JSON list of C-alpha atoms in Angstrom, two decimals:
[
{"chain": "A", "resi": 168, "resn": "PRO", "atom": "CA", "xyz": [76.81, 0.95, -84.68]},
{"chain": "A", "resi": 169, "resn": "LEU", "atom": "CA", "xyz": [77.41, -0.63, -81.29]},
{"chain": "A", "resi": 170, "resn": "ARG", "atom": "CA", "xyz": [77.68, -4.21, -80.21]},
{"chain": "A", "resi": 171, "resn": "SER", "atom": "CA", "xyz": [76.68, -4.20, -76.56]},
{"chain": "A", "resi": 172, "resn": "GLU", "atom": "CA", "xyz": [76.21, -7.01, -74.08]},
{"chain": "A", "resi": 173, "resn": "ARG", "atom": "CA", "xyz": [72.41, -6.82, -73.95]},
{"chain": "A", "resi": 174, "resn": "CYS", "atom": "CA", "xyz": [71.71, -6.25, -77.64]},
{"chain": "A", "resi": 175, "resn": "VAL", "atom": "CA", "xyz": [68.63, -8.29, -78.49]},
{"chain": "A", "resi": 176, "resn": "VAL", "atom": "CA", "xyz": [69.25, -8.23, -82.25]},
{"chain": "A", "resi": 177, "resn": "LYS", "atom": "CA", "xyz": [72.47, -10.04, -83.07]},
{"chain": "A", "resi": 178, "resn": "VAL", "atom": "CA", "xyz": [74.12, -9.28, -86.41]},
{"chain": "A", "resi": 179, "resn": "ALA", "atom": "CA", "xyz": [76.04, -12.23, -87.83]},
{"chain": "A", "resi": 180, "resn": "ALA", "atom": "CA", "xyz": [79.56, -11.43, -89.04]},
{"chain": "A", "resi": 181, "resn": "THR", "atom": "CA", "xyz": [78.52, -12.47, -92.55]},
{"chain": "A", "resi": 182, "resn": "GLU", "atom": "CA", "xyz": [75.68, -9.91, -92.53]},
{"chain": "A", "resi": 183, "resn": "GLU", "atom": "CA", "xyz": [77.56, -7.00, -90.92]},
{"chain": "A", "resi": 184, "resn": "GLU", "atom": "CA", "xyz": [78.76, -5.34, -94.13]},
{"chain": "A", "resi": 185, "resn": "LYS", "atom": "CA", "xyz": [75.29, -5.56, -95.71]},
{"chain": "A", "resi": 186, "resn": "LYS", "atom": "CA", "xyz": [73.64, -4.05, -92.61]},
{"chain": "A", "resi": 187, "resn": "ILE", "atom": "CA", "xyz": [76.14, -1.19, -92.45]},
{"chain": "A", "resi": 188, "resn": "ARG", "atom": "CA", "xyz": [75.57, -0.37, -96.13]},
{"chain": "A", "resi": 189, "resn": "ARG", "atom": "CA", "xyz": [71.81, -0.27, -95.45]},
{"chain": "A", "resi": 190, "resn": "TRP", "atom": "CA", "xyz": [72.25, 1.96, -92.36]},
{"chain": "A", "resi": 191, "resn": "ARG", "atom": "CA", "xyz": [74.51, 4.32, -94.31]},
{"chain": "A", "resi": 192, "resn": "LYS", "atom": "CA", "xyz": [71.90, 4.60, -97.06]},
{"chain": "A", "resi": 193, "resn": "ILE", "atom": "CA", "xyz": [69.16, 5.36, -94.51]},
{"chain": "A", "resi": 194, "resn": "ALA", "atom": "CA", "xyz": [71.34, 7.97, -92.76]},
{"chain": "A", "resi": 195, "resn": "LEU", "atom": "CA", "xyz": [72.23, 9.62, -96.08]},
{"chain": "A", "resi": 196, "resn": "GLU", "atom": "CA", "xyz": [68.60, 9.75, -97.26]},
{"chain": "A", "resi": 197, "resn": "ALA", "atom": "CA", "xyz": [67.36, 11.07, -93.90]},
{"chain": "A", "resi": 198, "resn": "GLY", "atom": "CA", "xyz": [70.09, 13.71, -93.83]},
{"chain": "A", "resi": 199, "resn": "ARG", "atom": "CA", "xyz": [69.25, 14.87, -97.34]},
{"chain": "A", "resi": 200, "resn": "GLN", "atom": "CA", "xyz": [65.50, 14.88, -96.65]},
{"chain": "A", "resi": 201, "resn": "SER", "atom": "CA", "xyz": [65.98, 17.08, -93.59]},
{"chain": "A", "resi": 202, "resn": "GLY", "atom": "CA", "xyz": [68.30, 19.47, -95.44]},
{"chain": "A", "resi": 203, "resn": "ARG", "atom": "CA", "xyz": [71.35, 18.83, -93.27]},
{"chain": "A", "resi": 204, "resn": "SER", "atom": "CA", "xyz": [74.59, 20.45, -94.44]},
{"chain": "A", "resi": 205, "resn": "VAL", "atom": "CA", "xyz": [76.61, 17.82, -92.54]},
{"chain": "A", "resi": 206, "resn": "LEU", "atom": "CA", "xyz": [75.37, 14.30, -93.13]},
{"chain": "A", "resi": 207, "resn": "PRO", "atom": "CA", "xyz": [75.34, 11.71, -90.33]},
{"chain": "A", "resi": 208, "resn": "GLU", "atom": "CA", "xyz": [78.20, 9.23, -90.25]},
{"chain": "A", "resi": 209, "resn": "VAL", "atom": "CA", "xyz": [77.82, 5.47, -89.82]},
{"chain": "A", "resi": 210, "resn": "ALA", "atom": "CA", "xyz": [81.03, 3.69, -88.79]},
{"chain": "A", "resi": 211, "resn": "ALA", "atom": "CA", "xyz": [82.54, 0.97, -90.96]},
{"chain": "A", "resi": 212, "resn": "SER", "atom": "CA", "xyz": [81.98, -1.83, -88.47]},
{"chain": "A", "resi": 213, "resn": "LEU", "atom": "CA", "xyz": [80.18, -2.76, -85.30]},
{"chain": "A", "resi": 214, "resn": "GLU", "atom": "CA", "xyz": [82.20, -1.88, -82.21]},
{"chain": "A", "resi": 215, "resn": "SER", "atom": "CA", "xyz": [82.03, -2.30, -78.46]},
{"chain": "A", "resi": 216, "resn": "VAL", "atom": "CA", "xyz": [81.05, 0.50, -76.10]},
{"chain": "A", "resi": 217, "resn": "GLY", "atom": "CA", "xyz": [84.69, 0.74, -74.98]},
{"chain": "A", "resi": 218, "resn": "ALA", "atom": "CA", "xyz": [85.99, 1.07, -78.54]},
{"chain": "A", "resi": 219, "resn": "PHE", "atom": "CA", "xyz": [83.43, 3.77, -79.34]},
{"chain": "A", "resi": 220, "resn": "CYS", "atom": "CA", "xyz": [84.31, 5.72, -76.19]},
{"chain": "A", "resi": 221, "resn": "ARG", "atom": "CA", "xyz": [88.05, 5.58, -76.95]},
{"chain": "A", "resi": 222, "resn": "ARG", "atom": "CA", "xyz": [87.40, 7.16, -80.38]},
{"chain": "A", "resi": 223, "resn": "GLN", "atom": "CA", "xyz": [85.59, 10.14, -78.82]},
{"chain": "A", "resi": 224, "resn": "GLU", "atom": "CA", "xyz": [88.54, 11.69, -76.95]},
{"chain": "A", "resi": 225, "resn": "GLY", "atom": "CA", "xyz": [88.30, 15.01, -78.84]},
{"chain": "A", "resi": 226, "resn": "CYS", "atom": "CA", "xyz": [84.56, 15.56, -78.39]},
{"chain": "A", "resi": 227, "resn": "ASP", "atom": "CA", "xyz": [83.43, 18.63, -76.47]},
{"chain": "A", "resi": 228, "resn": "LEU", "atom": "CA", "xyz": [80.58, 16.80, -74.75]},
{"chain": "A", "resi": 229, "resn": "LYS", "atom": "CA", "xyz": [80.16, 13.06, -74.15]},
{"chain": "A", "resi": 230, "resn": "LEU", "atom": "CA", "xyz": [76.83, 11.63, -73.01]},
{"chain": "A", "resi": 231, "resn": "ILE", "atom": "CA", "xyz": [75.49, 8.17, -72.27]},
{"chain": "A", "resi": 232, "resn": "PHE", "atom": "CA", "xyz": [71.73, 7.87, -71.83]},
{"chain": "A", "resi": 233, "resn": "TRP", "atom": "CA", "xyz": [70.92, 5.14, -69.30]},
{"chain": "A", "resi": 234, "resn": "GLU", "atom": "CA", "xyz": [67.58, 4.04, -67.92]},
{"chain": "A", "resi": 235, "resn": "GLU", "atom": "CA", "xyz": [69.07, 3.42, -64.45]},
{"chain": "A", "resi": 236, "resn": "GLU", "atom": "CA", "xyz": [70.27, 7.02, -64.12]},
{"chain": "A", "resi": 237, "resn": "THR", "atom": "CA", "xyz": [67.83, 8.72, -61.78]},
{"chain": "A", "resi": 238, "resn": "THR", "atom": "CA", "xyz": [69.30, 12.14, -60.97]},
{"chain": "A", "resi": 239, "resn": "GLN", "atom": "CA", "xyz": [71.03, 13.63, -64.01]},
{"chain": "A", "resi": 240, "resn": "ARG", "atom": "CA", "xyz": [69.03, 14.82, -67.01]},
{"chain": "A", "resi": 241, "resn": "LEU", "atom": "CA", "xyz": [70.10, 16.58, -70.19]},
{"chain": "A", "resi": 242, "resn": "GLN", "atom": "CA", "xyz": [68.86, 19.96, -68.95]},
{"chain": "A", "resi": 243, "resn": "ASP", "atom": "CA", "xyz": [71.25, 19.57, -65.98]},
{"chain": "A", "resi": 244, "resn": "VAL", "atom": "CA", "xyz": [74.29, 19.49, -68.27]},
{"chain": "A", "resi": 245, "resn": "ARG", "atom": "CA", "xyz": [76.08, 22.83, -68.26]},
{"chain": "A", "resi": 246, "resn": "PRO", "atom": "CA", "xyz": [79.15, 22.71, -70.51]},
{"chain": "A", "resi": 247, "resn": "ALA", "atom": "CA", "xyz": [81.67, 25.55, -70.06]},
{"chain": "A", "resi": 248, "resn": "ALA", "atom": "CA", "xyz": [81.06, 26.60, -73.67]},
{"chain": "A", "resi": 249, "resn": "GLU", "atom": "CA", "xyz": [78.51, 25.67, -76.31]},
{"chain": "A", "resi": 250, "resn": "PRO", "atom": "CA", "xyz": [79.63, 22.26, -77.59]},
{"chain": "A", "resi": 251, "resn": "ARG", "atom": "CA", "xyz": [80.83, 22.03, -81.19]},
{"chain": "A", "resi": 252, "resn": "SER", "atom": "CA", "xyz": [80.83, 18.23, -81.09]},
{"chain": "A", "resi": 253, "resn": "ILE", "atom": "CA", "xyz": [78.77, 15.79, -79.04]},
{"chain": "A", "resi": 254, "resn": "ALA", "atom": "CA", "xyz": [79.20, 12.02, -78.71]},
{"chain": "A", "resi": 255, "resn": "CYS", "atom": "CA", "xyz": [76.11, 10.16, -77.51]},
{"chain": "A", "resi": 256, "resn": "LEU", "atom": "CA", "xyz": [75.40, 6.60, -76.53]},
{"chain": "A", "resi": 257, "resn": "ILE", "atom": "CA", "xyz": [71.85, 5.26, -76.44]},
{"chain": "A", "resi": 258, "resn": "GLY", "atom": "CA", "xyz": [71.33, 1.76, -75.11]},
{"chain": "A", "resi": 259, "resn": "PRO", "atom": "CA", "xyz": [70.06, -1.30, -76.91]},
{"chain": "A", "resi": 260, "resn": "GLU", "atom": "CA", "xyz": [66.69, -2.94, -76.31]},
{"chain": "A", "resi": 261, "resn": "GLY", "atom": "CA", "xyz": [68.03, -4.59, -73.15]},
{"chain": "A", "resi": 262, "resn": "GLY", "atom": "CA", "xyz": [69.78, -1.45, -71.86]},
{"chain": "A", "resi": 263, "resn": "PHE", "atom": "CA", "xyz": [73.45, -0.96, -71.05]},
{"chain": "A", "resi": 264, "resn": "THR", "atom": "CA", "xyz": [75.09, -3.05, -68.35]},
{"chain": "A", "resi": 265, "resn": "ARG", "atom": "CA", "xyz": [76.54, -1.24, -65.35]},
{"chain": "A", "resi": 266, "resn": "ALA", "atom": "CA", "xyz": [80.03, -2.24, -66.60]},
{"chain": "A", "resi": 267, "resn": "GLU", "atom": "CA", "xyz": [79.39, -0.58, -69.99]},
{"chain": "A", "resi": 268, "resn": "VAL", "atom": "CA", "xyz": [78.24, 2.62, -68.28]},
{"chain": "A", "resi": 269, "resn": "GLU", "atom": "CA", "xyz": [81.31, 2.59, -66.02]},
{"chain": "A", "resi": 270, "resn": "THR", "atom": "CA", "xyz": [83.54, 2.14, -69.10]},
{"chain": "A", "resi": 271, "resn": "ALA", "atom": "CA", "xyz": [81.92, 5.19, -70.67]},
{"chain": "A", "resi": 272, "resn": "ARG", "atom": "CA", "xyz": [82.23, 7.22, -67.46]},
{"chain": "A", "resi": 273, "resn": "GLU", "atom": "CA", "xyz": [85.94, 6.36, -67.25]},
{"chain": "A", "resi": 274, "resn": "ARG", "atom": "CA", "xyz": [86.29, 7.93, -70.72]},
{"chain": "A", "resi": 275, "resn": "GLY", "atom": "CA", "xyz": [84.56, 11.15, -69.65]},
{"chain": "A", "resi": 276, "resn": "PHE", "atom": "CA", "xyz": [80.96, 10.36, -70.57]},
{"chain": "A", "resi": 277, "resn": "GLN", "atom": "CA", "xyz": [78.21, 11.73, -68.32]},
{"chain": "A", "resi": 278, "resn": "SER", "atom": "CA", "xyz": [75.33, 9.35, -67.63]},
{"chain": "A", "resi": 279, "resn": "LEU", "atom": "CA", "xyz": [71.91, 10.91, -68.13]},
{"chain": "A", "resi": 280, "resn": "SER", "atom": "CA", "xyz": [68.25, 10.00, -68.03]},
{"chain": "A", "resi": 281, "resn": "LEU", "atom": "CA", "xyz": [65.77, 10.72, -70.83]},
{"chain": "A", "resi": 282, "resn": "GLY", "atom": "CA", "xyz": [62.99, 10.79, -68.24]},
{"chain": "A", "resi": 283, "resn": "PRO", "atom": "CA", "xyz": [60.85, 8.31, -66.32]},
{"chain": "A", "resi": 284, "resn": "ARG", "atom": "CA", "xyz": [59.67, 6.34, -69.37]},
{"chain": "A", "resi": 285, "resn": "ILE", "atom": "CA", "xyz": [61.60, 3.53, -71.03]},
{"chain": "A", "resi": 286, "resn": "LEU", "atom": "CA", "xyz": [61.73, 4.45, -74.71]},
{"chain": "A", "resi": 287, "resn": "LYS", "atom": "CA", "xyz": [62.03, 1.98, -77.56]},
{"chain": "A", "resi": 288, "resn": "ALA", "atom": "CA", "xyz": [65.52, 1.63, -79.02]},
{"chain": "A", "resi": 289, "resn": "GLU", "atom": "CA", "xyz": [64.36, 3.17, -82.29]},
{"chain": "A", "resi": 290, "resn": "THR", "atom": "CA", "xyz": [62.59, 6.18, -80.71]},
{"chain": "A", "resi": 291, "resn": "ALA", "atom": "CA", "xyz": [65.14, 7.10, -78.01]},
{"chain": "A", "resi": 292, "resn": "PRO", "atom": "CA", "xyz": [67.64, 8.54, -80.55]},
{"chain": "A", "resi": 293, "resn": "VAL", "atom": "CA", "xyz": [64.92, 10.76, -82.04]},
{"chain": "A", "resi": 294, "resn": "ALA", "atom": "CA", "xyz": [64.00, 12.09, -78.58]},
{"chain": "A", "resi": 295, "resn": "MET", "atom": "CA", "xyz": [67.66, 12.67, -77.74]},
{"chain": "A", "resi": 296, "resn": "LEU", "atom": "CA", "xyz": [68.40, 14.51, -80.99]},
{"chain": "A", "resi": 297, "resn": "ALA", "atom": "CA", "xyz": [65.34, 16.73, -80.57]},
{"chain": "A", "resi": 298, "resn": "LEU", "atom": "CA", "xyz": [66.49, 17.69, -77.06]},
{"chain": "A", "resi": 299, "resn": "LEU", "atom": "CA", "xyz": [70.07, 18.36, -78.21]},
{"chain": "A", "resi": 300, "resn": "GLN", "atom": "CA", "xyz": [68.84, 20.58, -81.05]},
{"chain": "A", "resi": 301, "resn": "HIS", "atom": "CA", "xyz": [66.55, 22.44, -78.67]},
{"chain": "A", "resi": 302, "resn": "LEU", "atom": "CA", "xyz": [69.45, 23.17, -76.31]},
{"chain": "A", "resi": 303, "resn": "TRP", "atom": "CA", "xyz": [72.29, 23.86, -78.75]},
{"chain": "A", "resi": 304, "resn": "GLY", "atom": "CA", "xyz": [70.77, 24.25, -82.20]},
{"chain": "A", "resi": 305, "resn": "ASP", "atom": "CA", "xyz": [71.70, 22.42, -85.37]},
{"chain": "A", "resi": 306, "resn": "MET", "atom": "CA", "xyz": [74.99, 20.60, -85.09]}
]
C-alpha cells in the first residue's frame, strides 16, 4: 500500500496494522476465488512512492499509470522479452504529483495512460490488470 501526497483517505498510524491485515485477507480471498497459483502480496506497511520504487530494482517491467500522461499507453510498451515480473503504480483519488512521477521515472518506471477517462481509484487497478493479462497472460 502506498502513502502518496494526494491520498484522500488518510490512514492513522494506530489503524495501519489493522488495515493491512484486512487488505491481506481481501487479497488472499480474491486470489483463491480466481484460482491463482501465486497469491497477491500486500506489503507489511504503508510506504512512499520512492520507497516502493527502490524495492522494484529487479522487476522486468516497471509502470506508473498517470492521468497527465497523454502520449504513452500500455499497448505502446514493447519490452525486449516477455516480462516475468511487473511492478505497477496506480495513483490515489487525487492522482500522483509530478514529483512522484519523476521519482518513479528516475527508478526506471515508464509513465502510461489508461485512456482518456479518469477512473476511480478502486476500478483503475482492475482495468490495468485486465490489460496486463490480455498482453502477457497470467502472471
